[in-house]
JSON list of C-alpha atoms and ligand atoms in Angstrom, two decimals:
[
{"chain": "Z", "resi": 121, "resn": "UNK", "atom": "CA", "xyz": [0.00, 0.00, 0.00]},
{"chain": "Z", "resi": 122, "resn": "UNK", "atom": "CA", "xyz": [2.67, 2.47, 1.09]},
{"chain": "Z", "resi": 123, "resn": "UNK", "atom": "CA", "xyz": [4.84, 1.43, -1.84]},
{"chain": "Z", "resi": 124, "resn": "UNK", "atom": "CA", "xyz": [1.91, 2.14, -4.18]},
{"chain": "Z", "resi": 125, "resn": "UNK", "atom": "CA", "xyz": [1.53, 5.63, -2.73]},
{"chain": "Z", "resi": 126, "resn": "UNK", "atom": "CA", "xyz": [5.24, 6.37, -2.93]},
{"chain": "Z", "resi": 127, "resn": "UNK", "atom": "CA", "xyz": [5.69, 5.20, -6.50]},
{"chain": "Z", "resi": 128, "resn": "UNK", "atom": "CA", "xyz": [4.29, 8.33, -8.20]},
{"chain": "Z", "resi": 129, "resn": "UNK", "atom": "CA", "xyz": [6.36, 10.45, -5.81]},
{"chain": "Z", "resi": 130, "resn": "UNK", "atom": "CA", "xyz": [9.51, 8.54, -6.70]},
{"chain": "Z", "resi": 131, "resn": "UNK", "atom": "CA", "xyz": [8.72, 8.91, -10.38]},
{"chain": "Z", "resi": 132, "resn": "UNK", "atom": "CA", "xyz": [8.11, 12.64, -10.02]},
{"chain": "Z", "resi": 133, "resn": "UNK", "atom": "CA", "xyz": [11.28, 13.07, -7.95]},
{"chain": "Z", "resi": 134, "resn": "UNK", "atom": "CA", "xyz": [13.16, 11.22, -10.65]},
{"chain": "Z", "resi": 135, "resn": "UNK", "atom": "CA", "xyz": [12.05, 13.79, -13.21]},
{"chain": "Z", "resi": 136, "resn": "UNK", "atom": "CA", "xyz": [13.05, 16.65, -10.91]},
{"chain": "Z", "resi": 137, "resn": "UNK", "atom": "CA", "xyz": [16.46, 15.11, -10.38]},
{"chain": "Z", "resi": 138, "resn": "UNK", "atom": "CA", "xyz": [16.76, 14.71, -14.14]},
{"chain": "Z", "resi": 139, "resn": "UNK", "atom": "CA", "xyz": [16.23, 18.48, -14.44]},
{"chain": "Z", "resi": 140, "resn": "UNK", "atom": "CA", "xyz": [18.87, 19.21, -11.80]},
{"chain": "Z", "resi": 141, "resn": "UNK", "atom": "CA", "xyz": [21.41, 16.76, -13.18]},
{"chain": "Z", "resi": 142, "resn": "UNK", "atom": "CA", "xyz": [20.37, 15.51, -16.63]},
{"chain": "Z", "resi": 143, "resn": "UNK", "atom": "CA", "xyz": [20.89, 11.79, -17.15]},
{"chain": "Z", "resi": 144, "resn": "UNK", "atom": "CA", "xyz": [23.15, 10.42, -19.85]},
{"chain": "Z", "resi": 145, "resn": "UNK", "atom": "CA", "xyz": [22.15, 7.53, -22.06]},
{"chain": "Z", "resi": 146, "resn": "UNK", "atom": "CA", "xyz": [23.30, 4.33, -20.34]},
{"chain": "Z", "resi": 147, "resn": "UNK", "atom": "CA", "xyz": [24.94, 3.17, -23.57]},
{"chain": "Z", "resi": 148, "resn": "UNK", "atom": "CA", "xyz": [26.52, 6.29, -25.09]},
{"chain": "Z", "resi": 149, "resn": "UNK", "atom": "CA", "xyz": [26.29, 9.13, -22.51]},
{"chain": "Z", "resi": 150, "resn": "UNK", "atom": "CA", "xyz": [24.26, 11.38, -24.79]},
{"chain": "Z", "resi": 151, "resn": "UNK", "atom": "CA", "xyz": [22.17, 13.69, -22.59]},
{"chain": "Z", "resi": 152, "resn": "UNK", "atom": "CA", "xyz": [18.57, 12.54, -22.24]},
{"chain": "Z", "resi": 153, "resn": "UNK", "atom": "CA", "xyz": [15.47, 14.70, -21.95]},
{"chain": "Z", "resi": 154, "resn": "UNK", "atom": "CA", "xyz": [14.19, 14.95, -18.34]},
{"chain": "Z", "resi": 155, "resn": "UNK", "atom": "CA", "xyz": [12.01, 11.95, -17.49]},
{"chain": "Z", "resi": 156, "resn": "UNK", "atom": "CA", "xyz": [13.11, 10.08, -20.61]},
{"chain": "Z", "resi": 157, "resn": "UNK", "atom": "CA", "xyz": [11.98, 6.45, -20.55]},
{"chain": "Z", "resi": 158, "resn": "UNK", "atom": "CA", "xyz": [13.74, 4.12, -20.80]},
{"chain": "Z", "resi": 159, "resn": "UNK", "atom": "CA", "xyz": [17.10, 5.66, -19.89]},
{"chain": "Z", "resi": 160, "resn": "UNK", "atom": "CA", "xyz": [18.67, 4.93, -23.26]},
{"chain": "Z", "resi": 161, "resn": "UNK", "atom": "CA", "xyz": [18.69, 7.30, -26.23]},
{"chain": "Z", "resi": 162, "resn": "UNK", "atom": "CA", "xyz": [16.66, 6.48, -29.34]},
{"chain": "Z", "resi": 163, "resn": "UNK", "atom": "CA", "xyz": [19.76, 5.98, -31.50]},
{"chain": "Z", "resi": 164, "resn": "UNK", "atom": "CA", "xyz": [21.13, 3.36, -29.09]},
{"chain": "Z", "resi": 165, "resn": "UNK", "atom": "CA", "xyz": [17.73, 1.69, -28.70]},
{"chain": "Z", "resi": 166, "resn": "UNK", "atom": "CA", "xyz": [17.51, 1.26, -32.46]},
{"chain": "Z", "resi": 167, "resn": "UNK", "atom": "CA", "xyz": [21.11, 0.05, -32.72]},
{"chain": "Z", "resi": 168, "resn": "UNK", "atom": "CA", "xyz": [21.08, -2.55, -29.91]},
{"chain": "Z", "resi": 169, "resn": "UNK", "atom": "CA", "xyz": [21.79, -5.91, -31.56]},
{"chain": "Z", "resi": 170, "resn": "UNK", "atom": "CA", "xyz": [18.77, -8.15, -31.42]},
{"chain": "Z", "resi": 171, "resn": "UNK", "atom": "CA", "xyz": [16.42, -5.53, -29.95]},
{"chain": "Z", "resi": 172, "resn": "UNK", "atom": "CA", "xyz": [13.98, -6.02, -32.81]},
{"chain": "Z", "resi": 173, "resn": "UNK", "atom": "CA", "xyz": [14.68, -9.68, -33.35]},
{"chain": "Z", "resi": 174, "resn": "UNK", "atom": "CA", "xyz": [11.90, -12.23, -33.64]},
{"chain": "Z", "resi": 175, "resn": "UNK", "atom": "CA", "xyz": [12.40, -14.62, -30.71]},
{"chain": "Z", "resi": 176, "resn": "UNK", "atom": "CA", "xyz": [10.98, -17.88, -29.49]},
{"chain": "Z", "resi": 177, "resn": "UNK", "atom": "CA", "xyz": [8.32, -16.72, -27.01]},
{"chain": "Z", "resi": 178, "resn": "UNK", "atom": "CA", "xyz": [9.31, -19.46, -24.62]},
{"chain": "Z", "resi": 179, "resn": "UNK", "atom": "CA", "xyz": [13.12, -19.37, -24.45]},
{"chain": "Z", "resi": 180, "resn": "UNK", "atom": "CA", "xyz": [14.06, -16.12, -26.20]},
{"chain": "Z", "resi": 181, "resn": "UNK", "atom": "CA", "xyz": [16.41, -17.69, -28.75]},
{"chain": "Z", "resi": 182, "resn": "UNK", "atom": "CA", "xyz": [16.29, -16.15, -32.23]},
{"chain": "Z", "resi": 183, "resn": "UNK", "atom": "CA", "xyz": [13.46, -17.48, -34.40]},
{"chain": "Z", "resi": 184, "resn": "UNK", "atom": "CA", "xyz": [12.77, -16.99, -38.09]},
{"chain": "Z", "resi": 185, "resn": "UNK", "atom": "CA", "xyz": [9.40, -15.76, -39.26]},
{"chain": "Z", "resi": 186, "resn": "UNK", "atom": "CA", "xyz": [8.61, -19.10, -40.85]},
{"chain": "Z", "resi": 187, "resn": "UNK", "atom": "CA", "xyz": [9.88, -21.29, -38.01]},
{"chain": "Z", "resi": 188, "resn": "UNK", "atom": "CA", "xyz": [7.43, -23.04, -35.76]},
{"chain": "Z", "resi": 189, "resn": "UNK", "atom": "CA", "xyz": [8.04, -24.06, -32.18]},
{"chain": "Z", "resi": 190, "resn": "UNK", "atom": "CA", "xyz": [9.29, -27.44, -33.29]},
{"chain": "Z", "resi": 191, "resn": "UNK", "atom": "CA", "xyz": [12.38, -25.82, -34.75]},
{"chain": "Z", "resi": 192, "resn": "UNK", "atom": "CA", "xyz": [13.53, -24.34, -31.44]},
{"chain": "Z", "resi": 193, "resn": "UNK", "atom": "CA", "xyz": [15.80, -26.32, -29.09]},
{"chain": "Z", "resi": 194, "resn": "UNK", "atom": "CA", "xyz": [13.30, -25.68, -26.25]},
{"chain": "Z", "resi": 195, "resn": "UNK", "atom": "CA", "xyz": [10.76, -27.92, -28.00]},
{"chain": "Z", "resi": 196, "resn": "UNK", "atom": "CA", "xyz": [12.84, -30.95, -26.98]},
{"chain": "Z", "resi": 197, "resn": "UNK", "atom": "CA", "xyz": [14.65, -29.65, -23.88]},
{"chain": "Z", "resi": 198, "resn": "UNK", "atom": "CA", "xyz": [11.85, -27.73, -22.21]},
{"chain": "Z", "resi": 199, "resn": "UNK", "atom": "CA", "xyz": [12.92, -24.93, -19.86]},
{"chain": "Z", "resi": 200, "resn": "UNK", "atom": "CA", "xyz": [11.21, -24.70, -16.50]},
{"chain": "Z", "resi": 201, "resn": "UNK", "atom": "CA", "xyz": [9.83, -21.24, -17.26]},
{"chain": "Z", "resi": 202, "resn": "UNK", "atom": "CA", "xyz": [6.86, -20.49, -19.50]},
{"chain": "Z", "resi": 203, "resn": "UNK", "atom": "CA", "xyz": [7.91, -17.42, -21.47]},
{"chain": "Z", "resi": 204, "resn": "UNK", "atom": "CA", "xyz": [10.90, -15.14, -21.94]},
{"chain": "Z", "resi": 205, "resn": "UNK", "atom": "CA", "xyz": [11.01, -11.36, -22.23]},
{"chain": "Z", "resi": 206, "resn": "UNK", "atom": "CA", "xyz": [14.48, -10.31, -23.46]},
{"chain": "Z", "resi": 207, "resn": "UNK", "atom": "CA", "xyz": [15.55, -6.75, -24.23]},
{"chain": "Z", "resi": 208, "resn": "UNK", "atom": "CA", "xyz": [18.35, -7.54, -26.71]},
{"chain": "Z", "resi": 209, "resn": "UNK", "atom": "CA", "xyz": [21.27, -9.84, -27.49]},
{"chain": "Z", "resi": 210, "resn": "UNK", "atom": "CA", "xyz": [24.21, -10.18, -25.11]},
{"chain": "Z", "resi": 211, "resn": "UNK", "atom": "CA", "xyz": [26.47, -8.09, -27.35]},
{"chain": "Z", "resi": 212, "resn": "UNK", "atom": "CA", "xyz": [28.11, -4.67, -27.44]},
{"chain": "Z", "resi": 213, "resn": "UNK", "atom": "CA", "xyz": [27.21, -2.20, -26.07]},
{"chain": "Z", "resi": 214, "resn": "UNK", "atom": "CA", "xyz": [24.66, -3.85, -23.75]},
{"chain": "Z", "resi": 215, "resn": "UNK", "atom": "CA", "xyz": [27.17, -6.47, -22.51]},
{"chain": "Z", "resi": 216, "resn": "UNK", "atom": "CA", "xyz": [29.46, -3.69, -21.28]},
{"chain": "Z", "resi": 217, "resn": "UNK", "atom": "CA", "xyz": [26.64, -2.08, -19.32]},
{"chain": "Z", "resi": 218, "resn": "UNK", "atom": "CA", "xyz": [25.60, -5.39, -17.72]},
{"chain": "Z", "resi": 219, "resn": "UNK", "atom": "CA", "xyz": [29.22, -6.11, -16.77]},
{"chain": "Z", "resi": 220, "resn": "UNK", "atom": "CA", "xyz": [29.79, -2.60, -15.43]},
{"chain": "Z", "resi": 221, "resn": "UNK", "atom": "CA", "xyz": [26.78, -2.93, -13.15]},
{"chain": "Z", "resi": 222, "resn": "UNK", "atom": "CA", "xyz": [27.72, -6.37, -11.86]},
{"chain": "Z", "resi": 223, "resn": "UNK", "atom": "CA", "xyz": [31.49, -6.26, -11.62]},
{"chain": "Z", "resi": 224, "resn": "UNK", "atom": "CA", "xyz": [32.22, -2.52, -11.83]},
{"chain": "Z", "resi": 225, "resn": "UNK", "atom": "CA", "xyz": [29.75, -1.75, -9.05]},
{"chain": "Z", "resi": 226, "resn": "UNK", "atom": "CA", "xyz": [28.10, 0.98, -11.13]},
{"chain": "Z", "resi": 227, "resn": "UNK", "atom": "CA", "xyz": [24.76, 0.72, -9.37]},
{"chain": "Z", "resi": 228, "resn": "UNK", "atom": "CA", "xyz": [23.38, 3.72, -11.24]},
{"chain": "Z", "resi": 229, "resn": "UNK", "atom": "CA", "xyz": [23.13, 1.42, -14.30]},
{"chain": "Z", "resi": 230, "resn": "UNK", "atom": "CA", "xyz": [20.42, -0.69, -12.62]},
{"chain": "Z", "resi": 231, "resn": "UNK", "atom": "CA", "xyz": [17.89, 2.07, -13.26]},
{"chain": "Z", "resi": 232, "resn": "UNK", "atom": "CA", "xyz": [18.12, 2.18, -17.08]},
{"chain": "Z", "resi": 233, "resn": "UNK", "atom": "CA", "xyz": [18.41, -1.61, -17.30]},
{"chain": "Z", "resi": 234, "resn": "UNK", "atom": "CA", "xyz": [15.26, -2.00, -15.17]},
{"chain": "Z", "resi": 235, "resn": "UNK", "atom": "CA", "xyz": [13.55, 0.60, -17.34]},
{"chain": "Z", "resi": 236, "resn": "UNK", "atom": "CA", "xyz": [14.52, -1.32, -20.48]},
{"chain": "Z", "resi": 237, "resn": "UNK", "atom": "CA", "xyz": [13.01, -4.47, -18.97]},
{"chain": "Z", "resi": 238, "resn": "UNK", "atom": "CA", "xyz": [9.84, -2.58, -18.08]},
{"chain": "Z", "resi": 239, "resn": "UNK", "atom": "CA", "xyz": [9.56, -1.14, -21.59]},
{"chain": "Z", "resi": 240, "resn": "UNK", "atom": "CA", "xyz": [10.02, -4.54, -23.20]},
{"chain": "Z", "resi": 241, "resn": "UNK", "atom": "CA", "xyz": [7.50, -6.19, -20.86]},
{"chain": "Z", "resi": 242, "resn": "UNK", "atom": "CA", "xyz": [4.92, -3.43, -21.36]},
{"chain": "Z", "resi": 243, "resn": "UNK", "atom": "CA", "xyz": [5.39, -3.78, -25.13]},
{"chain": "Z", "resi": 244, "resn": "UNK", "atom": "CA", "xyz": [4.82, -7.56, -25.13]},
{"chain": "Z", "resi": 245, "resn": "UNK", "atom": "CA", "xyz": [2.18, -8.72, -27.56]},
{"chain": "Z", "resi": 246, "resn": "UNK", "atom": "CA", "xyz": [0.03, -10.44, -26.46]},
{"chain": "Z", "resi": 247, "resn": "UNK", "atom": "CA", "xyz": [0.32, -8.74, -23.07]},
{"chain": "Z", "resi": 248, "resn": "UNK", "atom": "CA", "xyz": [1.95, -10.78, -20.30]},
{"chain": "Z", "resi": 249, "resn": "UNK", "atom": "CA", "xyz": [0.40, -10.56, -16.84]},
{"chain": "Z", "resi": 250, "resn": "UNK", "atom": "CA", "xyz": [2.73, -10.45, -13.83]},
{"chain": "Z", "resi": 251, "resn": "UNK", "atom": "CA", "xyz": [1.72, -10.51, -10.16]},
{"chain": "Z", "resi": 252, "resn": "UNK", "atom": "CA", "xyz": [5.18, -10.00, -8.67]},
{"chain": "Z", "resi": 253, "resn": "UNK", "atom": "CA", "xyz": [8.89, -9.85, -9.45]},
{"chain": "Z", "resi": 254, "resn": "UNK", "atom": "CA", "xyz": [11.45, -12.28, -8.03]},
{"chain": "Z", "resi": 255, "resn": "UNK", "atom": "CA", "xyz": [15.13, -11.47, -8.62]},
{"chain": "Z", "resi": 256, "resn": "UNK", "atom": "CA", "xyz": [17.44, -14.45, -9.19]},
{"chain": "Z", "resi": 257, "resn": "UNK", "atom": "CA", "xyz": [19.24, -14.59, -5.83]},
{"chain": "Z", "resi": 258, "resn": "UNK", "atom": "CA", "xyz": [22.95, -14.71, -5.08]},
{"chain": "Z", "resi": 259, "resn": "UNK", "atom": "CA", "xyz": [24.33, -17.04, -2.44]},
{"chain": "Z", "resi": 260, "resn": "UNK", "atom": "CA", "xyz": [24.93, -15.33, 0.93]},
{"chain": "Z", "resi": 261, "resn": "UNK", "atom": "CA", "xyz": [28.69, -15.47, 0.46]},
{"chain": "Z", "resi": 262, "resn": "UNK", "atom": "CA", "xyz": [28.55, -14.00, -3.06]},
{"chain": "Z", "resi": 263, "resn": "UNK", "atom": "CA", "xyz": [26.15, -11.31, -1.88]},
{"chain": "Z", "resi": 264, "resn": "UNK", "atom": "CA", "xyz": [28.50, -10.45, 0.98]},
{"chain": "Z", "resi": 265, "resn": "UNK", "atom": "CA", "xyz": [31.42, -10.23, -1.43]},
{"chain": "Z", "resi": 266, "resn": "UNK", "atom": "CA", "xyz": [29.62, -8.11, -4.04]},
{"chain": "Z", "resi": 267, "resn": "UNK", "atom": "CA", "xyz": [27.62, -6.04, -1.58]},
{"chain": "Z", "resi": 268, "resn": "UNK", "atom": "CA", "xyz": [24.48, -6.00, -3.73]},
{"chain": "Z", "resi": 269, "resn": "UNK", "atom": "CA", "xyz": [22.45, -8.20, -6.03]},
{"chain": "Z", "resi": 270, "resn": "UNK", "atom": "CA", "xyz": [22.22, -6.61, -9.47]},
{"chain": "Z", "resi": 271, "resn": "UNK", "atom": "CA", "xyz": [19.03, -8.51, -10.31]},
{"chain": "Z", "resi": 272, "resn": "UNK", "atom": "CA", "xyz": [17.28, -7.09, -7.22]},
{"chain": "Z", "resi": 273, "resn": "UNK", "atom": "CA", "xyz": [18.36, -3.57, -8.18]},
{"chain": "Z", "resi": 274, "resn": "UNK", "atom": "CA", "xyz": [17.01, -4.06, -11.71]},
{"chain": "Z", "resi": 275, "resn": "UNK", "atom": "CA", "xyz": [13.74, -5.52, -10.40]},
{"chain": "Z", "resi": 276, "resn": "UNK", "atom": "CA", "xyz": [13.29, -2.52, -8.09]},
{"chain": "Z", "resi": 277, "resn": "UNK", "atom": "CA", "xyz": [13.87, -0.16, -11.00]},
{"chain": "Z", "resi": 278, "resn": "UNK", "atom": "CA", "xyz": [11.39, -2.07, -13.17]},
{"chain": "Z", "resi": 279, "resn": "UNK", "atom": "CA", "xyz": [8.74, -2.01, -10.42]},
{"chain": "Z", "resi": 280, "resn": "UNK", "atom": "CA", "xyz": [9.28, 1.71, -9.78]},
{"chain": "Z", "resi": 281, "resn": "UNK", "atom": "CA", "xyz": [8.85, 2.41, -13.51]},
{"chain": "Z", "resi": 282, "resn": "UNK", "atom": "CA", "xyz": [5.54, 0.70, -14.22]},
{"chain": "Z", "resi": 283, "resn": "UNK", "atom": "CA", "xyz": [2.23, 2.24, -13.17]},
{"chain": "Z", "resi": 284, "resn": "UNK", "atom": "CA", "xyz": [0.59, -0.92, -11.90]},
{"chain": "Z", "resi": 285, "resn": "UNK", "atom": "CA", "xyz": [1.54, -2.35, -8.49]},
{"chain": "Z", "resi": 286, "resn": "UNK", "atom": "CA", "xyz": [4.28, -4.92, -9.02]},
{"chain": "Z", "resi": 287, "resn": "UNK", "atom": "CA", "xyz": [5.69, -6.15, -5.69]},
{"chain": "Z", "resi": 288, "resn": "UNK", "atom": "CA", "xyz": [9.35, -7.18, -5.62]},
{"chain": "Z", "resi": 289, "resn": "UNK", "atom": "CA", "xyz": [9.95, -10.28, -3.49]},
{"chain": "Z", "resi": 290, "resn": "UNK", "atom": "CA", "xyz": [13.68, -10.46, -2.85]},
{"chain": "Z", "resi": 291, "resn": "UNK", "atom": "CA", "xyz": [13.95, -12.87, 0.06]},
{"chain": "Z", "resi": 292, "resn": "UNK", "atom": "CA", "xyz": [11.56, -15.73, -0.67]},
{"chain": "Z", "resi": 293, "resn": "UNK", "atom": "CA", "xyz": [13.57, -17.52, -3.35]},
{"chain": "Z", "resi": 294, "resn": "UNK", "atom": "CA", "xyz": [16.97, -18.27, -1.85]},
{"chain": "Z", "resi": 295, "resn": "UNK", "atom": "CA", "xyz": [20.25, -19.56, -3.14]},
{"chain": "Z", "resi": 296, "resn": "UNK", "atom": "CA", "xyz": [21.29, -21.94, -0.42]},
{"chain": "Z", "resi": 297, "resn": "UNK", "atom": "CA", "xyz": [24.66, -23.02, -1.69]},
{"chain": "Z", "resi": 298, "resn": "UNK", "atom": "CA", "xyz": [27.49, -21.69, -3.79]},
{"chain": "Z", "resi": 299, "resn": "UNK", "atom": "CA", "xyz": [27.94, -23.17, -7.22]},
{"chain": "Z", "resi": 300, "resn": "UNK", "atom": "CA", "xyz": [30.91, -23.24, -9.55]},
{"chain": "Z", "resi": 301, "resn": "UNK", "atom": "CA", "xyz": [30.75, -20.57, -12.28]},
{"chain": "Z", "resi": 302, "resn": "UNK", "atom": "CA", "xyz": [28.52, -21.71, -15.14]},
{"chain": "Z", "resi": 303, "resn": "UNK", "atom": "CA", "xyz": [30.88, -20.48, -17.86]},
{"chain": "Z", "resi": 304, "resn": "UNK", "atom": "CA", "xyz": [32.90, -23.23, -19.50]},
{"chain": "Z", "resi": 305, "resn": "UNK", "atom": "CA", "xyz": [30.42, -25.97, -18.52]},
{"chain": "Z", "resi": 306, "resn": "UNK", "atom": "CA", "xyz": [28.34, -28.03, -20.92]},
{"chain": "Z", "resi": 307, "resn": "UNK", "atom": "CA", "xyz": [24.56, -27.77, -20.80]},
{"chain": "Z", "resi": 308, "resn": "UNK", "atom": "CA", "xyz": [24.31, -30.99, -18.77]},
{"chain": "Z", "resi": 309, "resn": "UNK", "atom": "CA", "xyz": [27.06, -29.84, -16.42]},
{"chain": "Z", "resi": 310, "resn": "UNK", "atom": "CA", "xyz": [25.32, -26.48, -15.94]},
{"chain": "Z", "resi": 311, "resn": "UNK", "atom": "CA", "xyz": [22.08, -28.17, -14.96]},
{"chain": "Z", "resi": 312, "resn": "UNK", "atom": "CA", "xyz": [23.81, -30.62, -12.64]},
{"chain": "Z", "resi": 313, "resn": "UNK", "atom": "CA", "xyz": [25.79, -27.76, -11.10]},
{"chain": "Z", "resi": 314, "resn": "UNK", "atom": "CA", "xyz": [22.57, -26.06, -9.97]},
{"chain": "Z", "resi": 315, "resn": "UNK", "atom": "CA", "xyz": [20.62, -29.00, -8.57]},
{"chain": "Z", "resi": 316, "resn": "UNK", "atom": "CA", "xyz": [19.66, -28.16, -4.99]},
{"chain": "Z", "resi": 317, "resn": "UNK", "atom": "CA", "xyz": [21.09, -24.64, -5.24]},
{"chain": "Z", "resi": 318, "resn": "UNK", "atom": "CA", "xyz": [17.76, -22.89, -4.59]},
{"chain": "Z", "resi": 319, "resn": "UNK", "atom": "CA", "xyz": [15.01, -23.15, -2.02]},
{"chain": "Z", "resi": 320, "resn": "UNK", "atom": "CA", "xyz": [11.81, -21.24, -1.41]},
{"chain": "Z", "resi": 321, "resn": "UNK", "atom": "CA", "xyz": [10.89, -19.76, 1.97]},
{"chain": "Z", "resi": 322, "resn": "UNK", "atom": "CA", "xyz": [7.28, -18.95, 1.07]},
{"chain": "Z", "resi": 323, "resn": "UNK", "atom": "CA", "xyz": [4.40, -19.77, -1.25]},
{"chain": "Z", "resi": 324, "resn": "UNK", "atom": "CA", "xyz": [3.52, -18.35, -4.68]},
{"chain": "Z", "resi": 325, "resn": "UNK", "atom": "CA", "xyz": [0.18, -20.11, -5.03]},
{"chain": "Z", "resi": 326, "resn": "UNK", "atom": "CA", "xyz": [-1.61, -19.11, -8.23]},
{"chain": "Z", "resi": 327, "resn": "UNK", "atom": "CA", "xyz": [0.78, -16.25, -9.00]},
{"chain": "Z", "resi": 328, "resn": "UNK", "atom": "CA", "xyz": [2.30, -15.29, -12.33]},
{"chain": "Z", "resi": 329, "resn": "UNK", "atom": "CA", "xyz": [5.92, -14.64, -11.33]},
{"chain": "Z", "resi": 330, "resn": "UNK", "atom": "CA", "xyz": [8.39, -12.46, -13.23]},
{"chain": "Z", "resi": 331, "resn": "UNK", "atom": "CA", "xyz": [11.85, -13.94, -12.64]},
{"chain": "Z", "resi": 332, "resn": "UNK", "atom": "CA", "xyz": [14.48, -11.23, -13.19]},
{"chain": "Z", "resi": 333, "resn": "UNK", "atom": "CA", "xyz": [18.04, -11.93, -14.34]},
{"chain": "Z", "resi": 334, "resn": "UNK", "atom": "CA", "xyz": [20.64, -9.91, -16.18]},
{"chain": "Z", "resi": 335, "resn": "UNK", "atom": "CA", "xyz": [21.84, -12.48, -18.74]},
{"chain": "Z", "resi": 336, "resn": "UNK", "atom": "CA", "xyz": [20.35, -15.75, -19.94]},
{"chain": "Z", "resi": 337, "resn": "UNK", "atom": "CA", "xyz": [22.75, -18.14, -21.66]},
{"chain": "Z", "resi": 338, "resn": "UNK", "atom": "CA", "xyz": [21.80, -21.82, -21.31]},
{"chain": "Z", "resi": 339, "resn": "UNK", "atom": "CA", "xyz": [18.81, -20.87, -19.18]},
{"chain": "Z", "resi": 340, "resn": "UNK", "atom": "CA", "xyz": [19.88, -23.40, -16.53]},
{"chain": "Z", "resi": 341, "resn": "UNK", "atom": "CA", "xyz": [19.80, -20.90, -13.64]},
{"chain": "Z", "resi": 342, "resn": "UNK", "atom": "CA", "xyz": [16.36, -19.65, -14.64]},
{"chain": "Z", "resi": 343, "resn": "UNK", "atom": "CA", "xyz": [15.12, -23.20, -15.23]},
{"chain": "Z", "resi": 344, "resn": "UNK", "atom": "CA", "xyz": [16.17, -24.39, -11.77]},
{"chain": "Z", "resi": 345, "resn": "UNK", "atom": "CA", "xyz": [14.80, -21.22, -10.13]},
{"chain": "Z", "resi": 346, "resn": "UNK", "atom": "CA", "xyz": [11.51, -21.64, -12.00]},
{"chain": "Z", "resi": 347, "resn": "UNK", "atom": "CA", "xyz": [11.28, -25.28, -10.94]},
{"chain": "Z", "resi": 348, "resn": "UNK", "atom": "CA", "xyz": [11.54, -24.26, -7.28]},
{"chain": "Z", "resi": 349, "resn": "UNK", "atom": "CA", "xyz": [9.01, -21.42, -7.74]},
{"chain": "Z", "resi": 350, "resn": "UNK", "atom": "CA", "xyz": [6.53, -23.79, -9.35]},
{"chain": "Z", "resi": 351, "resn": "UNK", "atom": "CA", "xyz": [7.02, -26.31, -6.56]},
{"chain": "Z", "resi": 352, "resn": "UNK", "atom": "CA", "xyz": [6.03, -23.40, -4.29]},
{"chain": "Z", "resi": 353, "resn": "UNK", "atom": "CA", "xyz": [2.78, -22.96, -6.20]},
{"chain": "Z", "resi": 354, "resn": "UNK", "atom": "CA", "xyz": [3.62, -20.44, -8.96]},
{"chain": "Z", "resi": 355, "resn": "UNK", "atom": "CA", "xyz": [1.08, -20.67, -11.79]},
{"chain": "Z", "resi": 356, "resn": "UNK", "atom": "CA", "xyz": [3.55, -19.41, -14.37]},
{"chain": "Z", "resi": 357, "resn": "UNK", "atom": "CA", "xyz": [7.11, -18.14, -14.41]},
{"chain": "Z", "resi": 358, "resn": "UNK", "atom": "CA", "xyz": [8.16, -15.52, -16.95]},
{"chain": "Z", "resi": 359, "resn": "UNK", "atom": "CA", "xyz": [11.91, -15.04, -17.44]},
{"chain": "Z", "resi": 360, "resn": "UNK", "atom": "CA", "xyz": [12.72, -11.31, -17.67]},
{"chain": "Z", "resi": 361, "resn": "UNK", "atom": "CA", "xyz": [16.27, -10.84, -18.92]},
{"chain": "Z", "resi": 362, "resn": "UNK", "atom": "CA", "xyz": [18.15, -7.80, -20.13]},
{"chain": "Z", "resi": 363, "resn": "UNK", "atom": "CA", "xyz": [20.43, -9.75, -22.44]},
{"chain": "Z", "resi": 364, "resn": "UNK", "atom": "CA", "xyz": [19.90, -13.06, -24.24]},
{"chain": "Z", "resi": 365, "resn": "UNK", "atom": "CA", "xyz": [23.16, -14.82, -25.03]},
{"chain": "Z", "resi": 366, "resn": "UNK", "atom": "CA", "xyz": [23.59, -17.65, -27.46]},
{"chain": "Z", "resi": 367, "resn": "UNK", "atom": "CA", "xyz": [24.30, -21.00, -25.86]},
{"chain": "Z", "resi": 368, "resn": "UNK", "atom": "CA", "xyz": [27.98, -21.02, -26.76]},
{"chain": "Z", "resi": 369, "resn": "UNK", "atom": "CA", "xyz": [28.55, -17.56, -25.29]},
{"chain": "Z", "resi": 370, "resn": "UNK", "atom": "CA", "xyz": [30.95, -17.31, -22.34]},
{"chain": "Z", "resi": 371, "resn": "UNK", "atom": "CA", "xyz": [28.35, -15.40, -20.28]},
{"chain": "U", "resi": 534, "resn": "ZN", "atom": "ZN1", "xyz": [22.73, 6.38, -26.53]},
{"chain": "U", "resi": 535, "resn": "ZN", "atom": "ZN1", "xyz": [12.55, -21.76, -27.74]}
]
């Protein structure tokens, strides 16, 4: 309730702050108009690789106009989530922004990335209903080392951007053990690496859950998270990712 009341205030304050200190485009630093949404200039939006790509609605991999679902790898190796909303490909310049947020501790980049996610979700056709946002969690030790969870920061930005109430639930899905980095592992190894990595401390009965992550590569992390959310009652799980990498990407 209080969050709902504060949202318009936050949005209005954001515009005022934009007047005081105009924002730069997250991708090229060109000055944006106050209140510009999302926080990326039009030239960069149009130039982001894969931003206008036709994608498999379920897994977000590129699809051709003539291809049916049978042609997509997810038709035989079904992911645990139901749909994917992806802003663009994991490629320059978006990859640099994602990396700068996560490893360069540039937390200010969470706002435009969350806004990009919001814009892409709001533009989904047919519309996708979400009841809440769940950020993919870090393990306690990784969170302590990094000091923040970039997916939570992006989810908060997305929720603050949209006009409908969209609660962010950061503590219900938990990562209960550290896992080896996914890069360099085969698809089978990635899945095996994550078994038992997540648990759920609450119920999501009947809810359509938006599962927020920065990059999807094999989809193994999102698949295992979605499996746990569905075991906790989620009616559907929608993967919301800023960048969709191809399966052989190092991300
Ligand atoms: Zn730009
Ligand atoms: Zn697919």
